[in-house]
CSV table of C-alpha atoms in Angstrom, one decimal:
chain,number,residue,atom,x,y,z
A,1,UNK,CA,164.6,114.1,90.8
A,2,UNK,CA,165.4,111.4,93.4
A,3,UNK,CA,163.4,110.0,96.2
A,4,UNK,CA,164.7,109.4,99.7
A,5,UNK,CA,166.2,106.1,98.6
A,6,UNK,CA,168.0,107.8,95.7
A,7,UNK,CA,165.7,106.2,93.1
A,8,UNK,CA,165.0,108.3,90.1
A,9,UNK,CA,161.5,109.6,90.0
A,10,UNK,CA,161.6,112.3,87.4
A,11,UNK,CA,163.8,112.8,84.5
A,12,UNK,CA,163.2,113.4,80.8
A,13,UNK,CA,159.4,113.2,80.6
A,14,UNK,CA,159.0,112.5,77.0
A,15,UNK,CA,160.0,115.5,74.9
A,16,UNK,CA,162.9,113.8,73.1
A,17,UNK,CA,162.8,114.4,69.4
A,18,UNK,CA,165.0,113.6,66.4
A,19,UNK,CA,166.3,116.7,64.7
A,20,UNK,CA,168.1,117.4,61.5
A,21,UNK,CA,170.1,120.4,62.7
A,22,UNK,CA,170.6,121.5,59.1
A,23,UNK,CA,166.9,122.2,58.9
A,24,UNK,CA,166.7,124.1,62.2
A,25,UNK,CA,164.0,123.3,64.8
A,26,UNK,CA,161.8,121.2,62.4
A,27,UNK,CA,161.1,117.8,64.0
A,28,UNK,CA,162.1,114.8,61.9
A,29,UNK,CA,160.4,112.2,64.1
A,30,UNK,CA,157.8,112.1,66.7
A,31,UNK,CA,159.1,110.8,70.0
A,32,UNK,CA,157.9,111.0,73.6
A,33,UNK,CA,155.8,109.3,76.2
A,34,UNK,CA,152.1,109.1,75.7
A,35,UNK,CA,150.3,111.2,78.3
A,36,UNK,CA,152.9,113.9,78.4
A,37,UNK,CA,152.6,114.9,74.7
A,38,UNK,CA,150.6,118.0,73.9
A,39,UNK,CA,147.7,117.4,71.5
A,40,UNK,CA,149.2,119.7,68.8
A,41,UNK,CA,152.5,117.9,69.1
A,42,UNK,CA,150.9,114.5,68.5
A,43,UNK,CA,149.0,116.0,65.5
A,44,UNK,CA,151.9,117.9,63.8
A,45,UNK,CA,155.0,116.3,65.2
A,46,UNK,CA,156.4,119.7,65.9
A,47,UNK,CA,157.6,120.4,69.5
A,48,UNK,CA,157.5,123.9,70.9
A,49,UNK,CA,157.8,125.8,74.1
A,50,UNK,CA,154.0,125.3,74.5
A,51,UNK,CA,154.4,121.5,74.2
A,52,UNK,CA,157.1,121.6,76.9
A,53,UNK,CA,154.7,123.6,79.1
A,54,UNK,CA,152.0,121.0,78.5
A,55,UNK,CA,154.4,118.2,79.8
A,56,UNK,CA,155.3,120.3,82.8
A,57,UNK,CA,151.6,120.6,83.6
A,58,UNK,CA,151.2,116.8,83.5
A,59,UNK,CA,154.1,116.3,85.8
A,60,UNK,CA,152.7,118.9,88.2
A,61,UNK,CA,149.4,116.9,88.3
A,62,UNK,CA,151.3,113.7,88.8
A,63,UNK,CA,153.1,115.1,91.8
A,64,UNK,CA,149.9,116.4,93.4
A,65,UNK,CA,147.8,113.3,92.7
A,66,UNK,CA,150.4,110.6,93.1
A,67,UNK,CA,149.1,109.1,89.8
A,68,UNK,CA,150.7,108.4,86.5
A,69,UNK,CA,149.7,110.4,83.4
A,70,UNK,CA,148.0,107.4,81.7
A,71,UNK,CA,146.8,105.4,84.7
A,72,UNK,CA,143.1,104.9,84.5
A,73,UNK,CA,141.6,106.2,87.7
A,74,UNK,CA,138.4,104.3,87.2
A,75,UNK,CA,138.6,100.8,85.6
A,76,UNK,CA,135.4,101.5,83.7
A,77,UNK,CA,136.8,104.7,82.2
A,78,UNK,CA,139.7,105.6,79.9
A,79,UNK,CA,140.2,109.1,81.2
A,80,UNK,CA,143.8,110.2,81.5
A,81,UNK,CA,145.1,112.2,84.4
A,82,UNK,CA,144.4,115.7,82.9
A,83,UNK,CA,140.8,114.8,82.0
A,84,UNK,CA,140.2,113.3,85.4
A,85,UNK,CA,141.6,116.3,87.4
A,86,UNK,CA,139.6,118.7,85.1
A,87,UNK,CA,136.5,116.7,85.9
A,88,UNK,CA,137.2,117.1,89.6
A,89,UNK,CA,137.6,120.8,89.1
A,90,UNK,CA,134.2,121.0,87.4
A,91,UNK,CA,132.5,119.2,90.3
A,92,UNK,CA,134.2,121.5,92.8
A,93,UNK,CA,136.1,118.6,94.2
A,94,UNK,CA,139.7,119.4,93.1
A,95,UNK,CA,141.2,118.4,96.4
A,96,UNK,CA,139.8,114.9,96.1
A,97,UNK,CA,142.5,114.4,93.5
A,98,UNK,CA,145.3,114.8,96.0
A,99,UNK,CA,147.5,111.8,96.6
A,100,UNK,CA,145.7,109.8,99.3
A,101,UNK,CA,149.1,108.6,100.7
A,102,UNK,CA,149.5,112.2,102.1
A,103,UNK,CA,146.6,111.3,104.4
A,104,UNK,CA,145.3,114.9,104.3
A,105,UNK,CA,148.7,116.1,105.7
A,106,UNK,CA,149.3,119.0,103.2
A,107,UNK,CA,148.7,122.7,102.8
A,108,UNK,CA,145.5,122.8,100.8
A,109,UNK,CA,146.2,126.2,99.3
A,110,UNK,CA,149.6,125.0,98.0
A,111,UNK,CA,148.2,121.8,96.5
A,112,UNK,CA,145.2,123.5,95.0
A,113,UNK,CA,147.6,126.0,93.4
A,114,UNK,CA,149.8,123.2,92.1
A,115,UNK,CA,146.8,121.4,90.5
A,116,UNK,CA,145.4,124.6,89.0
A,117,UNK,CA,148.8,125.4,87.5
A,118,UNK,CA,149.1,121.8,86.2
A,119,UNK,CA,145.7,122.2,84.5
A,120,UNK,CA,146.6,125.6,83.1
A,121,UNK,CA,149.9,124.3,81.7
A,122,UNK,CA,148.1,121.2,80.2
A,123,UNK,CA,145.3,123.3,78.6
A,124,UNK,CA,144.3,121.7,75.3
A,125,UNK,CA,144.6,125.1,73.6
A,126,UNK,CA,148.3,125.9,73.4
A,127,UNK,CA,147.6,129.6,73.0
A,128,UNK,CA,146.0,129.6,76.5
A,129,UNK,CA,148.9,127.9,78.2
A,130,UNK,CA,151.2,130.1,80.4
A,131,UNK,CA,154.9,130.5,79.9
A,132,UNK,CA,157.0,128.6,82.4
A,133,UNK,CA,157.8,132.0,84.0
A,134,UNK,CA,154.1,132.7,84.5
A,135,UNK,CA,153.5,129.3,85.9
A,136,UNK,CA,156.3,129.7,88.4
A,137,UNK,CA,155.0,133.1,89.5
A,138,UNK,CA,151.7,131.5,90.4
A,139,UNK,CA,153.4,128.6,92.2
A,140,UNK,CA,155.4,131.1,94.3
A,141,UNK,CA,152.2,133.0,95.0
A,142,UNK,CA,153.6,136.1,93.2
A,143,UNK,CA,150.6,136.1,90.8
A,144,UNK,CA,147.0,135.0,91.0
A,145,UNK,CA,145.8,131.5,90.3
A,146,UNK,CA,144.3,131.5,86.8
A,147,UNK,CA,140.5,131.1,86.2
A,148,UNK,CA,140.0,128.0,84.2
A,149,UNK,CA,136.8,126.8,82.6
A,150,UNK,CA,134.9,124.2,84.7
A,151,UNK,CA,134.8,121.8,81.8
A,152,UNK,CA,137.9,120.8,79.9
A,153,UNK,CA,137.8,122.5,76.5
A,154,UNK,CA,137.8,120.1,73.6
A,155,UNK,CA,140.4,120.6,70.9
A,156,UNK,CA,139.2,120.8,67.4
A,157,UNK,CA,141.7,120.9,64.5
A,158,UNK,CA,140.8,122.0,61.0
A,159,UNK,CA,142.8,121.2,58.0
A,160,UNK,CA,142.9,124.0,55.5
A,161,UNK,CA,143.7,123.1,51.9
A,162,UNK,CA,146.7,124.9,50.6
A,163,UNK,CA,146.3,127.5,47.8
A,164,UNK,CA,146.2,126.0,44.3
A,165,UNK,CA,149.5,127.6,43.2
A,166,UNK,CA,151.3,126.1,46.2
A,167,UNK,CA,150.0,122.6,45.5
A,168,UNK,CA,150.9,122.7,41.8
A,169,UNK,CA,154.5,123.8,42.7
A,170,UNK,CA,154.8,121.0,45.2
A,171,UNK,CA,155.9,123.3,47.9
A,172,UNK,CA,152.6,123.9,49.6
A,173,UNK,CA,151.1,122.3,52.7
A,174,UNK,CA,148.0,122.6,54.7
A,175,UNK,CA,147.7,124.6,57.9
A,176,UNK,CA,146.0,123.6,61.1
A,177,UNK,CA,143.8,126.0,63.0
A,178,UNK,CA,143.2,125.2,66.6
A,179,UNK,CA,139.8,126.0,68.2
A,180,UNK,CA,138.6,125.2,71.7
A,181,UNK,CA,134.9,124.5,72.3
A,182,UNK,CA,132.9,123.5,75.3
A,183,UNK,CA,130.5,120.7,74.7
A,184,UNK,CA,127.1,120.9,76.3
A,185,UNK,CA,125.4,117.7,77.3
């Protein structure tokens, strides 16, 4: 994507990976730009459609907010863009996250939809992310905006020990189960 001065503003947003095509889609090296990488991709090193959707969500939030994925909104905080926007949603102040350079000259319904789709795509639980087709249907107002939790779910990963026979044969490996929880303060 180019701006009015033909300067590149959006290109590959961090999903590059090294692959051994003999092994199929198994990732051989973790690559990408911090802030755009889905939590499960960082943990496992395996890219997927869901990790691509996560990155799309971060880009949607960047477009709406005018902020970079890893820019600290508050100098006293280390919240990334997704966490910051989710916090605004929880306070009922989502539109306070809109790029101030727009000077309130925007369609609030469209921008709110973009931000909600961005959060939906960047959901910490990959099983709750939409497909790109579903996200586009919402962005085109062909489907309802999703209901999201007011607090950002916290990802929890559990490492399950492999079965003994698999370990002894050397072919086993653990599995990771993903669970979302909502912390109460």
